[in-house]
Amino acid sequence: MQIKVGPTHNYVAFFLTLSCNLRCRYCINLHSRSARTRTGPEKMSADDWINAANRLVLRDDLPLTIQGGEPTLYKGFYRFVNEVREDIKMDLLTNMSFDADEFIRKVPVRRFSREAPYAAIRVSYHPGQNDIEELIRKTIRLQAAGFRTGIYSVVHPEESGRAHIMQTMERCLKLGIDFRTKEFLGEWNGVLYGTYKYDDSVCGGKLKKCDCRTTEVLVDPAGYVHRCHADLYKGRQPVGHILDDDFTVREIDKFRSCSFYGDCNPCDVKIKTNRLQIFGHTSVEIKNLETMEHVISHERY
Ligand code: SF4
Ligand code: SF4
């Protein structure tokens, strides 16, 4: 059966793998003691991912985003981007550790080309983890081959880190590279950074109960669909499986009871720009907050 997204859905993402070859201290996959292994050892085969993607009916302004971890580490990555139905447009979030020549040789440009206010291939620069000279070289190669590619970096809370990002941005813009900054999210040296819609939803100290509904279809490396990034990274109860015959987006449209408000992932509750680059969007909607008596214990997961 087809999985048809509606006008209220803002994001469809396949997390092909949560493995990564970098070790960024602020990695959002690892927020609040999440772990790359929590989604279980099973991984979907390339055939499974292709079948899953082929069930999707997307809008022109809503691509399938391929992310992780580092999605190009998934061994079936090149098969996947080649064999999915031709009309499915994709975005790629990557640290660009892949071989640029191999990428250009094996990936059809049309897969990552559509009209949008931002690049379909979004490279993350992590100072101290990946090398900006290499990212610039590869970005120029990909652009020359027809791939619209941009580099993104979080603005680090420390002054020296911030200054470096600003200088790097200026340099890249002069080279004709689309370089954009992102807000730093999560805790750094005991201070919480980020702009969140719901008070105390991130690192809130106490857990609360609420009803929560998402606008996103988030599929973990084993194919399970989750109501939020926090559930996905922590391997909590999924709402379904992307290959279930009877799975439809109606499953993600429901308000569901949650007992983990206070331990939300920043990605779910931050105020951000939507796919149209309009600021003020939040991935989830939360209502009926109820205080519970216990302090967050990470041991329960
Ligand atoms: S590159 Fe991305 S996924 Fe990998 S460790 Fe850094 S932030 Fe995490
Ligand atoms: S309240 Fe937070 S943890 Fe619970 S489902 Fe919503 S976003 Fe996820």
Short mmCIF file of C-alpha atoms and ligand atoms in Angstrom, two decimals:
data_model
loop_
_atom_site.label_atom_id
_atom_site.label_comp_id
_atom_site.label_asym_id
_atom_site.label_seq_id
_atom_site.Cartn_x
_atom_site.Cartn_y
_atom_site.Cartn_z
CA MET A 1 0.00 0.00 0.00
CA GLN A 2 1.18 3.56 -0.75
CA ILE A 3 2.27 5.92 2.04
CA LYS A 4 0.95 9.30 0.98
CA VAL A 5 2.10 12.37 2.90
CA GLY A 6 -0.38 15.16 3.47
CA PRO A 7 -0.16 18.96 3.51
CA THR A 8 0.67 19.05 7.24
CA HIS A 9 3.74 16.83 7.00
CA ASN A 10 7.02 18.67 6.96
CA TYR A 11 9.74 16.08 6.87
CA VAL A 12 10.28 12.49 5.77
CA ALA A 13 13.61 10.98 6.79
CA PHE A 14 15.26 7.59 6.43
CA PHE A 15 18.09 7.12 8.95
CA LEU A 16 19.97 4.52 6.90
CA THR A 17 22.47 4.03 9.72
CA LEU A 18 23.34 5.72 12.98
CA SER A 19 27.00 4.71 12.57
CA CYS A 20 29.40 7.57 12.09
CA ASN A 21 33.13 7.85 11.49
CA LEU A 22 33.34 11.18 13.38
CA ARG A 23 33.05 11.78 17.11
CA CYS A 24 31.52 15.22 17.58
CA ARG A 25 31.06 15.97 21.28
CA TYR A 26 27.77 17.74 20.65
CA CYS A 27 26.32 15.06 18.32
CA ILE A 28 22.54 15.33 18.53
CA ASN A 29 22.24 11.55 18.04
CA LEU A 30 23.78 11.18 21.48
CA HIS A 31 21.79 13.88 23.31
CA SER A 32 20.82 12.91 26.86
CA ARG A 33 22.69 9.63 26.77
CA SER A 34 21.07 8.31 23.65
CA ALA A 35 23.21 5.67 21.97
CA ARG A 36 23.81 4.66 18.39
CA THR A 37 23.08 1.06 19.35
CA ARG A 38 19.65 1.62 20.89
CA THR A 39 17.76 1.09 17.67
CA GLY A 40 18.79 -2.56 17.75
CA PRO A 41 21.18 -4.59 15.66
CA GLU A 42 18.80 -5.26 12.77
CA LYS A 43 19.37 -3.18 9.73
CA MET A 44 17.22 -3.00 6.65
CA SER A 45 18.69 -4.46 3.47
CA ALA A 46 19.04 -2.22 0.43
CA ASP A 47 16.03 -4.03 -1.09
CA ASP A 48 13.97 -3.22 2.01
CA TRP A 49 14.88 0.47 1.89
CA ILE A 50 14.14 0.60 -1.85
CA ASN A 51 10.73 -1.02 -1.29
CA ALA A 52 10.03 1.38 1.57
CA ALA A 53 10.93 4.46 -0.49
CA ASN A 54 8.88 3.19 -3.42
CA ARG A 55 5.78 3.18 -1.21
CA LEU A 56 6.09 6.93 -0.63
CA VAL A 57 3.95 9.45 -2.43
CA LEU A 58 5.64 12.79 -1.74
CA ARG A 59 4.80 16.36 -2.65
CA ASP A 60 7.01 18.39 -5.02
CA ASP A 61 8.16 20.49 -2.05
CA LEU A 62 8.86 17.54 0.24
CA PRO A 63 11.85 15.31 -0.54
CA LEU A 64 12.93 12.13 1.18
CA THR A 65 15.85 13.11 3.42
CA ILE A 66 18.63 10.56 3.82
CA GLN A 67 20.49 10.96 7.06
CA GLY A 68 22.14 9.22 10.00
CA GLY A 69 24.79 8.98 11.56
CA GLU A 70 26.65 9.22 8.31
CA PRO A 71 24.26 7.78 5.70
CA THR A 72 26.91 7.17 3.03
CA LEU A 73 28.48 4.57 5.35
CA TYR A 74 25.42 2.38 4.76
CA LYS A 75 26.73 -0.34 2.48
CA GLY A 76 23.72 -0.24 0.15
CA PHE A 77 23.79 3.55 -0.18
CA TYR A 78 24.68 3.67 -3.89
CA ARG A 79 22.18 0.98 -4.82
CA PHE A 80 19.49 2.78 -2.86
CA VAL A 81 19.95 6.18 -4.51
CA ASN A 82 20.01 4.56 -7.94
CA GLU A 83 17.17 2.07 -7.72
CA VAL A 84 14.41 3.97 -5.92
CA ARG A 85 11.57 5.14 -8.18
CA GLU A 86 12.84 7.95 -10.37
CA ASP A 87 10.31 10.59 -9.26
CA ILE A 88 11.40 10.39 -5.60
CA LYS A 89 13.64 13.38 -4.93
CA MET A 90 16.13 13.13 -2.11
CA ASP A 91 18.10 15.41 0.20
CA LEU A 92 21.30 14.17 1.79
CA LEU A 93 22.72 15.19 5.19
CA THR A 94 26.36 14.15 5.29
CA ASN A 95 29.76 14.86 6.84
CA MET A 96 31.20 14.32 3.32
CA SER A 97 33.70 11.67 4.28
CA PHE A 98 32.77 9.81 1.08
CA ASP A 99 35.00 9.65 -1.98
CA ALA A 100 33.82 12.56 -4.17
CA ASP A 101 34.85 10.89 -7.44
CA GLU A 102 32.97 7.70 -6.59
CA PHE A 103 29.92 9.75 -5.56
CA ILE A 104 29.92 11.68 -8.83
CA ARG A 105 30.36 8.47 -10.81
CA LYS A 106 27.65 6.51 -9.04
CA VAL A 107 24.93 9.01 -8.11
CA PRO A 108 22.51 10.39 -10.70
CA VAL A 109 22.36 14.21 -10.42
CA ARG A 110 18.59 14.14 -10.96
CA ARG A 111 18.10 12.33 -7.66
CA PHE A 112 19.29 15.38 -5.72
CA SER A 113 17.92 18.16 -7.91
CA ARG A 114 14.74 20.07 -7.23
CA GLU A 115 13.66 23.67 -6.74
CA ALA A 116 14.24 24.63 -3.10
CA PRO A 117 15.60 27.58 -1.11
CA TYR A 118 18.53 25.46 0.08
CA ALA A 119 20.92 22.82 -1.28
CA ALA A 120 19.76 19.21 -1.52
CA ILE A 121 23.18 17.98 -0.41
CA ARG A 122 23.91 19.57 2.96
CA VAL A 123 27.37 18.96 4.31
CA SER A 124 28.08 19.44 7.99
CA TYR A 125 31.40 20.96 8.98
CA HIS A 126 32.58 19.97 12.44
CA PRO A 127 35.81 21.76 13.38
CA GLY A 128 38.36 19.32 14.79
CA GLN A 129 36.48 16.38 13.23
CA ASN A 130 36.42 16.98 9.50
CA ASP A 131 38.76 19.16 7.46
CA ILE A 132 37.34 22.34 5.89
CA GLU A 133 39.94 22.29 3.08
CA GLU A 134 38.75 18.83 2.06
CA LEU A 135 35.08 19.88 2.32
CA ILE A 136 35.72 22.92 0.13
CA ARG A 137 37.57 20.84 -2.49
CA LYS A 138 34.86 18.19 -2.60
CA THR A 139 32.04 20.74 -2.64
CA ILE A 140 33.58 22.48 -5.64
CA ARG A 141 33.94 19.09 -7.38
CA LEU A 142 30.31 18.17 -6.69
CA GLN A 143 29.06 21.58 -7.80
CA ALA A 144 31.01 21.29 -11.05
CA ALA A 145 29.38 17.90 -11.61
CA GLY A 146 25.91 19.50 -11.22
CA PHE A 147 25.08 18.69 -7.58
CA ARG A 148 23.71 21.63 -5.60
CA THR A 149 25.77 21.38 -2.43
CA GLY A 150 26.00 23.59 0.68
CA ILE A 151 28.09 23.52 3.83
CA TYR A 152 26.50 24.01 7.25
CA SER A 153 28.03 24.44 10.66
CA VAL A 154 26.68 25.03 14.14
CA VAL A 155 27.72 28.27 15.81
CA HIS A 156 29.69 26.99 18.76
CA PRO A 157 28.98 28.65 22.13
CA GLU A 158 32.67 29.34 22.75
CA GLU A 159 34.00 32.59 21.29
CA SER A 160 37.02 31.04 19.53
CA GLY A 161 34.79 28.45 17.87
CA ARG A 162 32.30 31.10 16.81
CA ALA A 163 34.98 33.33 15.30
CA HIS A 164 36.38 30.43 13.29
CA ILE A 165 32.96 29.59 11.86
CA MET A 166 32.32 33.21 10.87
CA GLN A 167 35.71 33.45 9.12
CA THR A 168 35.09 30.14 7.37
CA MET A 169 31.67 31.30 6.23
CA GLU A 170 33.13 34.50 4.77
CA ARG A 171 35.80 32.53 2.94
CA CYS A 172 33.34 30.00 1.53
CA LEU A 173 30.90 32.67 0.37
CA LYS A 174 33.74 34.38 -1.51
CA LEU A 175 34.46 31.04 -3.21
CA GLY A 176 30.83 30.82 -4.29
CA ILE A 177 29.98 28.11 -1.76
CA ASP A 178 26.62 28.28 0.00
CA PHE A 179 27.73 28.23 3.66
CA ARG A 180 25.09 28.58 6.38
CA THR A 181 25.15 28.48 10.14
CA LYS A 182 22.88 26.57 12.49
CA GLU A 183 21.97 27.22 16.08
CA PHE A 184 23.92 25.21 18.67
CA LEU A 185 21.52 22.83 20.40
CA GLY A 186 21.79 21.07 23.71
CA GLU A 187 24.04 21.49 26.75
CA TRP A 188 27.58 22.81 26.74
CA ASN A 189 29.45 23.21 30.01
CA GLY A 190 26.22 23.04 31.97
CA VAL A 191 24.36 25.68 29.91
CA LEU A 192 21.42 24.78 27.67
CA TYR A 193 21.57 26.32 24.18
CA GLY A 194 18.77 26.53 21.62
CA THR A 195 15.38 28.17 21.21
CA TYR A 196 12.61 25.81 22.24
CA LYS A 197 8.86 26.18 22.00
CA TYR A 198 8.07 24.32 25.21
CA ASP A 199 9.64 25.30 28.53
CA ASP A 200 11.75 22.64 30.23
CA SER A 201 11.12 20.14 27.44
CA VAL A 202 14.89 19.72 26.89
CA CYS A 203 17.07 18.84 29.89
CA GLY A 204 14.06 19.77 31.99
CA GLY A 205 15.15 17.87 35.11
CA LYS A 206 11.70 16.42 35.83
CA LEU A 207 9.69 14.22 33.54
CA LYS A 208 6.14 15.19 32.73
CA LYS A 209 3.32 13.41 30.97
CA CYS A 210 1.71 14.97 27.92
CA ASP A 211 0.02 14.29 24.62
CA CYS A 212 2.30 14.81 21.64
CA ARG A 213 1.83 14.75 17.89
CA THR A 214 4.49 15.09 15.20
CA THR A 215 4.56 16.41 11.64
CA GLU A 216 7.45 14.17 10.61
CA VAL A 217 7.94 10.63 9.33
CA LEU A 218 11.16 9.40 10.99
CA VAL A 219 12.36 5.92 10.10
CA ASP A 220 15.18 4.33 12.11
CA PRO A 221 17.89 2.01 10.67
CA ALA A 222 15.73 -1.05 11.36
CA GLY A 223 12.73 0.45 9.55
CA TYR A 224 10.71 1.40 12.62
CA VAL A 225 8.79 4.67 12.46
CA HIS A 226 9.00 6.91 15.53
CA ARG A 227 6.93 9.80 16.80
CA CYS A 228 10.06 11.90 17.52
CA HIS A 229 13.87 12.00 17.37
CA ALA A 230 14.12 11.31 21.11
CA ASP A 231 12.21 8.05 20.70
CA LEU A 232 14.26 7.10 17.66
CA TYR A 233 17.66 7.73 19.26
CA LYS A 234 16.59 6.03 22.50
CA GLY A 235 14.99 3.06 20.76
CA ARG A 236 11.63 3.58 22.47
CA GLN A 237 8.35 2.06 21.35
CA PRO A 238 7.83 2.81 17.63
CA VAL A 239 4.45 3.69 16.10
CA GLY A 240 4.86 1.17 13.28
CA HIS A 241 7.19 -0.22 10.66
CA ILE A 242 7.71 1.36 7.25
CA LEU A 243 7.19 -2.02 5.54
CA ASP A 244 4.00 -2.90 7.43
CA ASP A 245 1.28 -3.36 4.82
CA ASP A 246 -1.19 -1.35 6.84
CA PHE A 247 1.16 1.51 7.82
CA THR A 248 -0.12 4.93 6.74
CA VAL A 249 0.76 8.46 7.83
CA ARG A 250 -2.44 8.44 9.87
CA GLU A 251 -0.31 6.67 12.49
CA ILE A 252 1.89 9.73 12.94
CA ASP A 253 -1.03 12.15 12.88
CA LYS A 254 -2.36 10.93 16.22
CA PHE A 255 -1.75 12.67 19.53
CA ARG A 256 -0.05 10.02 21.65
CA SER A 257 0.51 9.91 25.36
CA CYS A 258 4.17 10.43 26.32
CA SER A 259 5.83 10.22 29.74
CA PHE A 260 9.18 11.67 28.63
CA TYR A 261 8.43 15.40 28.36
CA GLY A 262 11.51 17.00 29.91
CA ASP A 263 13.79 14.60 28.07
CA CYS A 264 12.83 15.67 24.55
CA ASN A 265 15.49 15.89 21.86
CA PRO A 266 16.24 19.48 20.75
CA CYS A 267 15.42 18.57 17.12
CA ASP A 268 11.79 17.93 18.05
CA VAL A 269 10.99 21.06 20.05
CA LYS A 270 13.34 23.72 18.69
CA ILE A 271 11.79 26.64 16.84
CA LYS A 272 13.12 26.47 13.30
CA THR A 273 12.48 27.24 9.68
CA ASN A 274 10.21 24.85 7.84
CA ARG A 275 10.85 23.41 4.38
CA LEU A 276 9.76 26.76 2.89
CA GLN A 277 12.39 28.52 5.05
CA ILE A 278 9.70 30.25 7.12
CA PHE A 279 10.80 30.67 10.74
CA GLY A 280 8.56 29.62 13.62
CA HIS A 281 7.91 25.96 12.91
CA THR A 282 8.25 23.20 15.53
CA SER A 283 8.25 19.51 14.65
CA VAL A 284 5.89 18.41 17.40
CA GLU A 285 2.76 19.78 19.03
CA ILE A 286 2.38 19.16 22.75
CA LYS A 287 -0.70 19.55 24.94
CA ASN A 288 -2.16 18.37 28.27
CA LEU A 289 1.07 18.62 30.27
CA GLU A 290 0.90 16.87 33.62
CA THR A 291 3.64 16.92 36.23
CA MET A 292 4.94 13.62 37.48
CA GLU A 293 6.88 13.23 40.66
CA HIS A 294 10.15 11.77 39.55
CA VAL A 295 13.40 13.26 38.36
CA ILE A 296 14.79 12.03 35.01
CA SER A 297 16.61 8.77 35.42
CA HIS A 298 18.60 7.68 32.40
CA GLU A 299 18.72 4.13 33.72
CA ARG A 300 15.16 3.38 32.67
CA TYR A 301 15.88 3.23 28.96
S1 SF4 B 1 29.20 13.95 11.86
FE1 SF4 B 1 27.09 14.24 12.54
S2 SF4 B 1 26.39 12.16 13.10
FE2 SF4 B 1 28.63 12.10 12.99
S3 SF4 B 1 29.30 12.48 15.10
FE3 SF4 B 1 29.30 14.46 14.04
S4 SF4 B 1 27.26 15.35 14.49
FE4 SF4 B 1 27.18 13.14 14.96
S1 SF4 B 2 6.99 14.96 24.48
FE1 SF4 B 2 9.12 14.97 23.77
S2 SF4 B 2 9.86 12.87 24.12
FE2 SF4 B 2 7.59 12.83 24.22
S3 SF4 B 2 6.93 12.29 22.13
FE3 SF4 B 2 6.93 14.52 22.28
S4 SF4 B 2 8.95 15.16 21.54
FE4 SF4 B 2 9.08 12.97 22.01
#
